[in-house]
Short mmCIF file of C-alpha atoms and ligand atoms in Angstrom, two decimals:
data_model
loop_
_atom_site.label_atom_id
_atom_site.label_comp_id
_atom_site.label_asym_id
_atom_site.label_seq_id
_atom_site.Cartn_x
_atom_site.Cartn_y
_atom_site.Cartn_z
CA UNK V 28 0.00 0.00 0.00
CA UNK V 29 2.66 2.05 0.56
CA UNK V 30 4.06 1.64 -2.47
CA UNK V 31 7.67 1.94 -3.78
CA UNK V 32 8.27 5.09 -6.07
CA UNK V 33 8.69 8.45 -4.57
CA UNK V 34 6.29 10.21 -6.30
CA UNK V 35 3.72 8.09 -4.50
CA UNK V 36 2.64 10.12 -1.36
CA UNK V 37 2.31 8.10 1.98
CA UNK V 38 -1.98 7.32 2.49
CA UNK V 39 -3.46 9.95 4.47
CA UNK V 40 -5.96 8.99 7.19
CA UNK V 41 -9.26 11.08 8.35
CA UNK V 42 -10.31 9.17 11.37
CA UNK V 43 -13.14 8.93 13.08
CA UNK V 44 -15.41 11.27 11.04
CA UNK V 45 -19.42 11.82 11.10
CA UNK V 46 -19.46 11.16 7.31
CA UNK V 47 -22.30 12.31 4.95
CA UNK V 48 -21.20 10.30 1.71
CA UNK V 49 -23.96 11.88 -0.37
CA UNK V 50 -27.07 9.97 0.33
CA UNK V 51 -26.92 9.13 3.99
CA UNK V 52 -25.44 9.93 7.54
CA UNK V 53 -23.69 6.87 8.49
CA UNK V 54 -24.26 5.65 11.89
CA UNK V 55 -21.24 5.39 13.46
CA UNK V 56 -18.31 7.17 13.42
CA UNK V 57 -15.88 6.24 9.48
CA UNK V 58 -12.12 6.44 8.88
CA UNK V 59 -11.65 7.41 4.93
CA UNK V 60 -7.87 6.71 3.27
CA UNK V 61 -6.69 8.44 0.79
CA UNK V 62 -3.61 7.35 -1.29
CA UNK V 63 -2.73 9.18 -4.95
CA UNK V 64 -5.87 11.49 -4.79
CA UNK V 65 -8.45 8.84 -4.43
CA UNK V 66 -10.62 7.53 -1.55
CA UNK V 67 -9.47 3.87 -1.18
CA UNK V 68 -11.17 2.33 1.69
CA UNK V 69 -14.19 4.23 3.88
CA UNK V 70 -14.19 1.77 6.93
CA UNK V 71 -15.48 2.31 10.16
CA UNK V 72 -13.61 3.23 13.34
CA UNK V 73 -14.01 0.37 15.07
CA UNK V 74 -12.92 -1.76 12.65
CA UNK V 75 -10.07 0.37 11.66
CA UNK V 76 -6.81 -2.26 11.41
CA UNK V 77 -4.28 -0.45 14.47
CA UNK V 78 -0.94 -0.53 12.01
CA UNK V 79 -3.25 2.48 9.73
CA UNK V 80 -2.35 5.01 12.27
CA UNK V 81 0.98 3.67 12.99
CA UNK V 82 2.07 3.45 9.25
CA UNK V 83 0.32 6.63 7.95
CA UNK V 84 -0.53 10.29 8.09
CA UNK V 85 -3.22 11.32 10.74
CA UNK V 86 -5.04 14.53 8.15
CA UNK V 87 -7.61 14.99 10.41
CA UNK V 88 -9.85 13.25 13.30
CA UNK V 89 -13.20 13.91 14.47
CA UNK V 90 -15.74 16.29 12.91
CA UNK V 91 -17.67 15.83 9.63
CA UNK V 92 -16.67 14.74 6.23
CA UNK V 93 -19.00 15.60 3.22
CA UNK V 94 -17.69 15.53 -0.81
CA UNK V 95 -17.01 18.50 -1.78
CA UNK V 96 -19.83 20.35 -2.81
CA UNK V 97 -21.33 21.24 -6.17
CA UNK V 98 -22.68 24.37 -7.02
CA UNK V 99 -24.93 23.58 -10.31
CA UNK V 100 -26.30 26.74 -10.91
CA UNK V 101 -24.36 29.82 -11.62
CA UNK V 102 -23.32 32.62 -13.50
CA UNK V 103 -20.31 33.83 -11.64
CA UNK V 104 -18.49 36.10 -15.03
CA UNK V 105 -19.63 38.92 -14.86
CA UNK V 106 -19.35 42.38 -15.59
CA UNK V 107 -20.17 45.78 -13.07
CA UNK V 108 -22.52 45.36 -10.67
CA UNK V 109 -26.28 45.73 -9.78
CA UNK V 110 -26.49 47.57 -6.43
CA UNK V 111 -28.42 50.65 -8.07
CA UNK V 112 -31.41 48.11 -8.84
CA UNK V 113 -31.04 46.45 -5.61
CA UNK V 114 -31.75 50.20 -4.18
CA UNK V 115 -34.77 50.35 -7.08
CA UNK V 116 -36.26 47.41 -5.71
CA UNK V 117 -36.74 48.57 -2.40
CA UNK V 118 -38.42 51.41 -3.60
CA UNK V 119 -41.02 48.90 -4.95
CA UNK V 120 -39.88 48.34 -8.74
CA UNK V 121 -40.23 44.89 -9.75
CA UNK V 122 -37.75 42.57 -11.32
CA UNK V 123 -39.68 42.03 -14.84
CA UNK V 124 -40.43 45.89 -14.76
CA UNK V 125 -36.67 46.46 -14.48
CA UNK V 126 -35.73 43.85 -17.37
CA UNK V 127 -38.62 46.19 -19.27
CA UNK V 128 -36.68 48.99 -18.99
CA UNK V 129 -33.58 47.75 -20.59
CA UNK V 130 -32.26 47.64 -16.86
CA UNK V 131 -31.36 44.31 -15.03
CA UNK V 132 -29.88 41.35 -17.47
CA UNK V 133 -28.81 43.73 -20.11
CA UNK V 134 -27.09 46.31 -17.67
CA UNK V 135 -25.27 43.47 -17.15
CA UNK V 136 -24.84 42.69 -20.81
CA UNK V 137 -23.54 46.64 -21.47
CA UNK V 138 -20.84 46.13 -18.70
CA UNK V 139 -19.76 42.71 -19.42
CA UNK V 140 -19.28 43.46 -23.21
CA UNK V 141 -17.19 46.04 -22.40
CA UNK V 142 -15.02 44.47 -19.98
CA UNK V 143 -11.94 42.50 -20.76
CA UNK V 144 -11.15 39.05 -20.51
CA UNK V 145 -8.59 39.45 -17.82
CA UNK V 146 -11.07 41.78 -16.28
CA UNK V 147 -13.83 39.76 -16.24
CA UNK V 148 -11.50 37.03 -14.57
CA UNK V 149 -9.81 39.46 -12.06
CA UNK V 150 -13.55 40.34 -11.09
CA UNK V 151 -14.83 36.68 -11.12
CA UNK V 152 -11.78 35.03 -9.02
CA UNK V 153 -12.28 36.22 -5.63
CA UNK V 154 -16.02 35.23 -5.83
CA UNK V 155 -15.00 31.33 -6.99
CA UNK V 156 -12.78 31.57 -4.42
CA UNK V 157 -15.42 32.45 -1.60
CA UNK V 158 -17.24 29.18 -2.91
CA UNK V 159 -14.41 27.22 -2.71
CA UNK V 160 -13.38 28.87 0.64
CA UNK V 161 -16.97 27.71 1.93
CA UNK V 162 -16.49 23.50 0.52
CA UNK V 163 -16.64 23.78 -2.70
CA UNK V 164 -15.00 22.10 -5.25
CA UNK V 165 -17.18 21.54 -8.48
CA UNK V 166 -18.65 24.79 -10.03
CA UNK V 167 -21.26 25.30 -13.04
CA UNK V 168 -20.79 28.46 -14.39
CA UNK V 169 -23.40 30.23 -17.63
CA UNK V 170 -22.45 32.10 -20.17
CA UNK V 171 -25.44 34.70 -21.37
CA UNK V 172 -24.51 38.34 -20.58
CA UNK V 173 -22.19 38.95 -23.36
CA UNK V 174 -24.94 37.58 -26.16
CA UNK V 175 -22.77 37.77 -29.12
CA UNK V 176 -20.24 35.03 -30.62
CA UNK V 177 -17.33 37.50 -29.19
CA UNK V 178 -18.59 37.97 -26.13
CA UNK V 179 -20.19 34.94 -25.35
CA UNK V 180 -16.60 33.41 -26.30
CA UNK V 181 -15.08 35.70 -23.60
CA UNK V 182 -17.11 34.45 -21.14
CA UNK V 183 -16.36 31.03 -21.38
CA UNK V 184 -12.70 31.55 -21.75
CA UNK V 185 -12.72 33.04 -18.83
CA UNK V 186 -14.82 30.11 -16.87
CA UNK V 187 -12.52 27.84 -18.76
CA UNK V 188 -9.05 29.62 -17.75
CA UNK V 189 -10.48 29.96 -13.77
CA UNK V 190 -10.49 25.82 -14.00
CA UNK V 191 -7.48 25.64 -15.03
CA UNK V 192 -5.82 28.32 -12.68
CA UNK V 193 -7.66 27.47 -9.60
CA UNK V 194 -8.16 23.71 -7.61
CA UNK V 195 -11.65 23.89 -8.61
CA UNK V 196 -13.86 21.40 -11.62
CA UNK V 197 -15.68 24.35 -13.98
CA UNK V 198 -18.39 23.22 -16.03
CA UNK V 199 -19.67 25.58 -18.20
CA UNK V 200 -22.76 25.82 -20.00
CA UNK V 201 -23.76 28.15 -23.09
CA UNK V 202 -26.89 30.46 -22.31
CA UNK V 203 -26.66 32.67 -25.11
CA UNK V 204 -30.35 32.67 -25.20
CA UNK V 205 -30.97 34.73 -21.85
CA UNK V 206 -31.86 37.66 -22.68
CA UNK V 207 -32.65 39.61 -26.21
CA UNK V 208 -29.75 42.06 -26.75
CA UNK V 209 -30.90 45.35 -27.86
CA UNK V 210 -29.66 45.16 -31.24
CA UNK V 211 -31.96 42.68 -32.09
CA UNK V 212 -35.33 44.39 -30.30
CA UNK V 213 -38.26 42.79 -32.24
CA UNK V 214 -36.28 40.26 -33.81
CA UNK V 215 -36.20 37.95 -31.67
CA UNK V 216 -35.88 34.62 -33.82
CA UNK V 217 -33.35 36.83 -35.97
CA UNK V 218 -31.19 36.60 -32.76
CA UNK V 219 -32.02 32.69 -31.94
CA UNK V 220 -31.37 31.90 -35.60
CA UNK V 221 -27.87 33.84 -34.66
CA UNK V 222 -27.26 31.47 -31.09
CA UNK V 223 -27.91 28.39 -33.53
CA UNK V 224 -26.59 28.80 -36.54
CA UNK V 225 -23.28 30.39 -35.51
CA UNK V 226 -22.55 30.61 -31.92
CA UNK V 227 -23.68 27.00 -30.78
CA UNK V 228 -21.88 25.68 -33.66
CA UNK V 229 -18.06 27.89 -32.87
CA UNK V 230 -18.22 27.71 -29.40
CA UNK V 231 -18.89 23.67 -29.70
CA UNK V 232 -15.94 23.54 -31.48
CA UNK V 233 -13.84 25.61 -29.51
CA UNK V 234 -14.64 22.91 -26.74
CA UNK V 235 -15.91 25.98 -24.80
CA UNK V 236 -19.41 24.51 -23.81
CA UNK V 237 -20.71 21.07 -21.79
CA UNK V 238 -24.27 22.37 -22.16
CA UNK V 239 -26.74 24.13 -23.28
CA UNK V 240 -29.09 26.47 -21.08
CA UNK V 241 -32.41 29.08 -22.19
CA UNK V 242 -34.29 31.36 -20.34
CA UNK V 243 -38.17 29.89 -20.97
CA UNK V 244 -40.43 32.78 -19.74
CA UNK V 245 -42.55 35.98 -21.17
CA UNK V 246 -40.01 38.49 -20.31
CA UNK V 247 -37.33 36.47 -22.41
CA UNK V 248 -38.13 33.30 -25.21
CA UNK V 249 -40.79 31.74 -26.12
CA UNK V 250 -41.05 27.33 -26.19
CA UNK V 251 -40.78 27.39 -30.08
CA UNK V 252 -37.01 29.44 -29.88
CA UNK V 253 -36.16 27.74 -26.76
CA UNK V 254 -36.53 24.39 -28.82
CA UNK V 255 -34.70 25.39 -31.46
CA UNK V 256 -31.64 25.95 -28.66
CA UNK V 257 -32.20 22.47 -27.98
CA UNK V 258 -32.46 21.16 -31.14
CA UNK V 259 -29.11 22.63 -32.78
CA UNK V 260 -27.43 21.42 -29.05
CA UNK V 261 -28.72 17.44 -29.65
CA UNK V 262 -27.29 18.68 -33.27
CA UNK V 263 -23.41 18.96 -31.58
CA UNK V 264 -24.24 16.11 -28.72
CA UNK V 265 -24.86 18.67 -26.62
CA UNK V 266 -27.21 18.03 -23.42
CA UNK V 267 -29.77 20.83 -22.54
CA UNK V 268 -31.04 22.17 -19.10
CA UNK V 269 -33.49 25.19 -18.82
CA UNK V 270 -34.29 28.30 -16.75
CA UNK V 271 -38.41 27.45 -16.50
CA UNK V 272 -41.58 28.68 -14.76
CA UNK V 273 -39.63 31.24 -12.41
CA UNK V 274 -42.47 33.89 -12.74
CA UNK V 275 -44.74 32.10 -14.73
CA UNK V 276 -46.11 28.53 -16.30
CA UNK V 277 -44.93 28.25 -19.81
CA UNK V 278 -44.16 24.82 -19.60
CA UNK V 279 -40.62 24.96 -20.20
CA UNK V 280 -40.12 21.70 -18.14
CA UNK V 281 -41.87 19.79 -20.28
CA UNK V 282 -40.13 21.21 -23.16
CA UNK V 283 -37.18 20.09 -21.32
CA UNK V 284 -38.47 16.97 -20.67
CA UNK V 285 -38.64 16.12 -24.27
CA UNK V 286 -34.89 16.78 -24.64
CA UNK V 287 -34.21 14.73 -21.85
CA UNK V 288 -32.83 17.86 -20.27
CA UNK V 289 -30.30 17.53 -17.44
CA UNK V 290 -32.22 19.59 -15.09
CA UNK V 291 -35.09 22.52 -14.90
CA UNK V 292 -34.10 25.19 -12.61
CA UNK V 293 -35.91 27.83 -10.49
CA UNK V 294 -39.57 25.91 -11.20
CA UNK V 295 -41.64 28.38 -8.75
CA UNK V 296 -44.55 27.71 -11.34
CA UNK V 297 -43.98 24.02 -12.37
CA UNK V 298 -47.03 22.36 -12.67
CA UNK V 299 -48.49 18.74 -12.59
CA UNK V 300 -48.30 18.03 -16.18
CA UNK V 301 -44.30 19.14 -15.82
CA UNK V 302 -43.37 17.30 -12.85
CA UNK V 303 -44.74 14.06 -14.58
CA UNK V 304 -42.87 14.79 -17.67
CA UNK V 305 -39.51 15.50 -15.93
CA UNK V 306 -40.11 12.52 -13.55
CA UNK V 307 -40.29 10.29 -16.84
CA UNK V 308 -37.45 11.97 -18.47
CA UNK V 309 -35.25 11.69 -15.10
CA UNK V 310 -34.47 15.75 -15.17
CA UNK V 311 -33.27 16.90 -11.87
CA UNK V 312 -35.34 19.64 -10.42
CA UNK V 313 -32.40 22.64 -9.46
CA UNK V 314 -33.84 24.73 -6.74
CA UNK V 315 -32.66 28.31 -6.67
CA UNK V 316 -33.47 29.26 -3.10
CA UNK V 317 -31.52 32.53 -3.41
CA UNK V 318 -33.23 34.05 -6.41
CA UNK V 319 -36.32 33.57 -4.27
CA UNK V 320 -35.06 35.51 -1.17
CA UNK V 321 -33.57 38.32 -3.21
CA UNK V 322 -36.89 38.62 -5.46
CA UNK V 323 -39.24 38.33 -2.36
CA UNK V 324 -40.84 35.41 -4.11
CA UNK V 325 -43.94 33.95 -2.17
CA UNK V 326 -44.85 31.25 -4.87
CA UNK V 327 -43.23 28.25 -3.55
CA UNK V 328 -42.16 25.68 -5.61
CA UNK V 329 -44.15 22.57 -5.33
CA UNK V 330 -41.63 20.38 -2.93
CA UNK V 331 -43.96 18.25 -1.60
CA UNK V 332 -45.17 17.33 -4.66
CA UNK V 333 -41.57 16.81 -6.26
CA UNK V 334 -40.73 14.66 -3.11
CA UNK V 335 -43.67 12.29 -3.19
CA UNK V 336 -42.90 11.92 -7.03
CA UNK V 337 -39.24 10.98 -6.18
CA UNK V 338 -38.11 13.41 -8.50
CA UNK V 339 -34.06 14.39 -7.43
CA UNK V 340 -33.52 18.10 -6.51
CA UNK V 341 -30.63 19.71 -6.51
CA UNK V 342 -30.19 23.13 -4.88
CA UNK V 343 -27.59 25.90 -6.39
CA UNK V 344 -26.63 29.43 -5.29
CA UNK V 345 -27.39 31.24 -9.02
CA UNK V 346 -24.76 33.12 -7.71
CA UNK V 347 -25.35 36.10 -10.26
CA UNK V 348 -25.36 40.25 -10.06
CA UNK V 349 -29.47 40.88 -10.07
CA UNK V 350 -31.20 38.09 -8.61
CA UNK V 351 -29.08 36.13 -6.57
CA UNK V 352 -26.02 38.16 -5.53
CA UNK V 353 -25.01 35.00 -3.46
CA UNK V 354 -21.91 33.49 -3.19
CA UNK V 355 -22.45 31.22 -0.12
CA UNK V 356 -23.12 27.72 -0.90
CA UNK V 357 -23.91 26.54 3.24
CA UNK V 358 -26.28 29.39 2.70
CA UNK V 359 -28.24 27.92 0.43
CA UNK V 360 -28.69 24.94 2.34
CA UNK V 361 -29.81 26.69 5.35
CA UNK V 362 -32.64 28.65 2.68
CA UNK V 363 -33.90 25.50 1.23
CA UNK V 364 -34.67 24.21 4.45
CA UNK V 365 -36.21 27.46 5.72
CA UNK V 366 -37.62 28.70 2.69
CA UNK V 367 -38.53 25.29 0.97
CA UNK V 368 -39.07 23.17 3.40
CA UNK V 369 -36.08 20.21 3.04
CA UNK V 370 -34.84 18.40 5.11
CA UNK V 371 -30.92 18.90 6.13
CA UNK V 372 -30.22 15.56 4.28
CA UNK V 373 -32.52 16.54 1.09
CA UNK V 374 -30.55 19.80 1.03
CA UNK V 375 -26.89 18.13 2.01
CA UNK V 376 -28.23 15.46 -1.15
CA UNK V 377 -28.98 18.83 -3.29
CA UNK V 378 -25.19 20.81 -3.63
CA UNK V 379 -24.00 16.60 -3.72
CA UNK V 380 -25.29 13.92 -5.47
CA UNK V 381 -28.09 15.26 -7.00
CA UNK V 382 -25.99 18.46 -8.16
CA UNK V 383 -23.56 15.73 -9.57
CA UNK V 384 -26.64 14.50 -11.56
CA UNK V 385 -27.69 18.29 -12.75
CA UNK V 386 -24.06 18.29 -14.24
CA UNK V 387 -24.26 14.69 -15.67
CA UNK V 388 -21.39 13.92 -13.23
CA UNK V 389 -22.99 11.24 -11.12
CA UNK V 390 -20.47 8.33 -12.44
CA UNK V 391 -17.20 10.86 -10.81
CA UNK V 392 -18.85 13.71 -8.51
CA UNK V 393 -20.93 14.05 -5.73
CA UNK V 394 -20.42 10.91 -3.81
CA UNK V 395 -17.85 10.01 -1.49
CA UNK V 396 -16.88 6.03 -2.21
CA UNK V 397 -14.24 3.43 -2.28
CA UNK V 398 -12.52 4.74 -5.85
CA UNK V 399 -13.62 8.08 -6.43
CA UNK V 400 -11.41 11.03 -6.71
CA UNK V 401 -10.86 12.22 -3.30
CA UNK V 402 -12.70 15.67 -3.48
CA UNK V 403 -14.27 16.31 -0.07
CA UNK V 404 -14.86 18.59 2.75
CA UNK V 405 -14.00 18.31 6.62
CA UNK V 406 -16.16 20.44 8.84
CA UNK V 407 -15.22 21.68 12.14
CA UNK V 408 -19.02 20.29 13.64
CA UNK V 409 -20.76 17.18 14.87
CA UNK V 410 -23.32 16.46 12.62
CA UNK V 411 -24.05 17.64 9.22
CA UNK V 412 -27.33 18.42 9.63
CA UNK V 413 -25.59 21.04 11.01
CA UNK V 414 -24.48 22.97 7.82
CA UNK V 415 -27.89 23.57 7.29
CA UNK V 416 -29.27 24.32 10.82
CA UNK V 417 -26.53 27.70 11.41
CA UNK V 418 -25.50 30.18 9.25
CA UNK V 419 -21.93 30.22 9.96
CA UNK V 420 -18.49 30.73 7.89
CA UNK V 421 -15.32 29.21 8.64
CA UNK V 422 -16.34 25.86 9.90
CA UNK V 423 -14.23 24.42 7.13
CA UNK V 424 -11.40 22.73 8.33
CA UNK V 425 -9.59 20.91 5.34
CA UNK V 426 -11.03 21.03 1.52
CA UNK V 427 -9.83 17.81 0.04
CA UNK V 428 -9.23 18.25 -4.45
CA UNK V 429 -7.59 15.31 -6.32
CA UNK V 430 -6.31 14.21 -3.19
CA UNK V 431 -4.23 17.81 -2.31
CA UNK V 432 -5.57 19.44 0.97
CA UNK V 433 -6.20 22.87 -0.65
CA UNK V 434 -7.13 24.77 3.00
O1 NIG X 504 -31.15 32.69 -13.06
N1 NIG X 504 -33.63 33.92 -14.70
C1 NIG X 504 -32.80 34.39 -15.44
N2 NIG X 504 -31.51 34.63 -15.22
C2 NIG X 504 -30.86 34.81 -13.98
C3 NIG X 504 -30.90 36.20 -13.55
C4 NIG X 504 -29.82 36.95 -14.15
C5 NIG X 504 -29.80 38.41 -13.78
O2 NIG X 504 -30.75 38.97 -13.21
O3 NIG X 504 -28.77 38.98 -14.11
C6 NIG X 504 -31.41 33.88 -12.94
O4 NIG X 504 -32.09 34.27 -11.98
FE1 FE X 505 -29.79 31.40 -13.33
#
């Protein structure tokens, strides 16, 4: 086990650990080891052989150990910020009547296309970095506030380049159909013919995309252009998710459904007819608890419902400059229990396993087992129910990424 060449680091040992593996609490307390950046036994204490601790490196003992978590849901590049409409809002404007007044995505769009790539990464690091500094180690981020080939392209680069620069898994996804830019105002299919025809098909073959997202709703495109997004994705064996019902029923999901999306996300308005369809199609449902808080939502999405259908949800911070200016996973998982309802283990299963399954990761992410890359969290508290219970930074006391102990 310990091997023989040098470059072969001695096993590391986290002993006697509450662990969370993704599904389930188990009930007494684990040792993990982990030898060239993977998880090769999860045992428990008890039955831990004596020579381990003699032989090998004691990383850490007591506490909790989760995977590292997942945040499925962002959009974490971009440019300026939104604090003016935050002030707006108070004053009683709503969200959709900013977004009708050219204000909310497409300030963003103005200040993102005019930023630079190095600007838009020296702006996006630090708040990657307050994920990561809060357990996580798998990030989505979205394209969709440059909406042109050039800078849509800039966008990614940049989500690309802050996965390679950083101890961090980036998975982006293409949402070039967000928001109409204002060059194409009443043409909107001119501009989806635009997304399909030339910027799914360069950025696919720049290998800047792993999926495909749209924005399904009045104030942004209709089922017909959404489905042409999807169809010219399938096209480059791309797979699809979708923004749906956030402030209304348009039945996006089941659009979604149909395309065998990876998951529908915000769903505030999903109906019946769309939880059968995703249930069918296996779509995780991605619950955005923090674009609920900031909008003052009070139509709930239907948990209950989604739980008794055994339909997976995943919960994400849509970390983003207008409605969810959130970078705090643990957050999220305290919301989703107090907003939505979850349990601590449906939310702890939400930015895990089921996250891994938004990203179409579930054979390497989001579960900690004999094999896996050792990506995974140790938390300076008893239980992890109680990363959902408080709201309470720094409890992180080792972030595990291929194997390296990164804090
Ligand atoms: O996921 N719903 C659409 N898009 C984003 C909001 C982006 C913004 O307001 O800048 C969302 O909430
Ligand atoms: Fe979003």
């Amino acid at each position: 086990m310990t091997g023989t060449s040098t470059t072969h680091q001695q096993p590391q040992l986290w002993v006697g650990v509450s662990l969370f593996d993704g599904t389930r609490t188990h009930d007494e307390p684990m040792t993990l080891v982990v030898a060239d950046g993977r998880v090769t036994q999860i045992v428990p204490s008890s039955e831990q052989p004596v020579q381990w601790e003699k032989d090998w490196n004691v990383a850490g003992r007591g506490g909790v150990v989760t995977p590292g978590l997942i945040d499925c849901h962002t959009h974490l590049v971009f440019g300026g910020n939104r604090a003016s409409e935050f002030e707006q809002r108070l004053e009683g404007v709503s969200y959709a009547d900013i977004a009708a007044q050219g204000g909310g995505i497409l300030s963003t769009v103005n200040a993102t296309r005019a930023a630079s790539e190095d600007d838009l990464f020296a702006s996006a690091k630090p708040r990657l970095e307050a994920l990561m500094a809060d357990g996580v180690t798998t990030v989505e981020i979205k394209s969709g506030y440059g909406l042109s080939l050039e800078h849509e392209r800039k966008m990614l680069r940049v989500a690309r380049r802050l996965g390679q620069e950083l101890p961090v898994d980036i998975v982006t996804t293409f949402l070039g159909a967000h928001a109409l830019p204002p060059e194409y105002k009443g043409r909107a299919d001119d501009y989806i013919a635009l997304v399909c025809d030339q910027m799914i098909p360069a950025l696919a073959e720049e290998h800047l995309i792993d999926a495909v997202d749209v924005f399904c709703e009045n104030i942004a495109f209709t089922i017909e252009q959404c489905e042409r997004v999807f169809q010219t994705a399938h096209q480059y064996d791309l797979p699809v998710k979708g923004h749906v019902e956030q402030l209304s029923n348009q039945h996006g999901s089941e659009l979604c459904a149909r395309y065998k999306a990876l998951s529908v996300d915000h769903i505030e308005w999903l109906d019946e007819a769309g939880i059968q369809a995703i249930k069918r199609s296996g779509t995780v449902a991605t619950l955005l608890p923090g674009a609920f808080y900031t909008l003052r939502d009070t139509h709930m999405p239907p948990i209950e419902k989604l739980r008794k259908a055994g339909i997976p949800m995943a919960i994400a911070t849509d970390a983003n400059p207008g409605s969810s200016p959130i970078f705090q996973l643990s957050l999220m998982l305290n919301m989703a229990c107090t907003l939505f309802w979850l349990t601590p283990t449906e939310a702890l299963q939400g930015v895990t396993k089921h996250a891994a399954q938004a990203l179409g990761l579930s054979d390497t992410h989001g579960t900690l087992a004999e094999g896996r890359a050792a990506a995974f969290c140790h938390w300076q508290i008893d239980h992890p129910a109680e990363l959902a219970y408080s709201v309470q930074p720094n409890r992180l006391l080792h972030r595990v990424y291929n194997g390296e102990t990164t804090s």
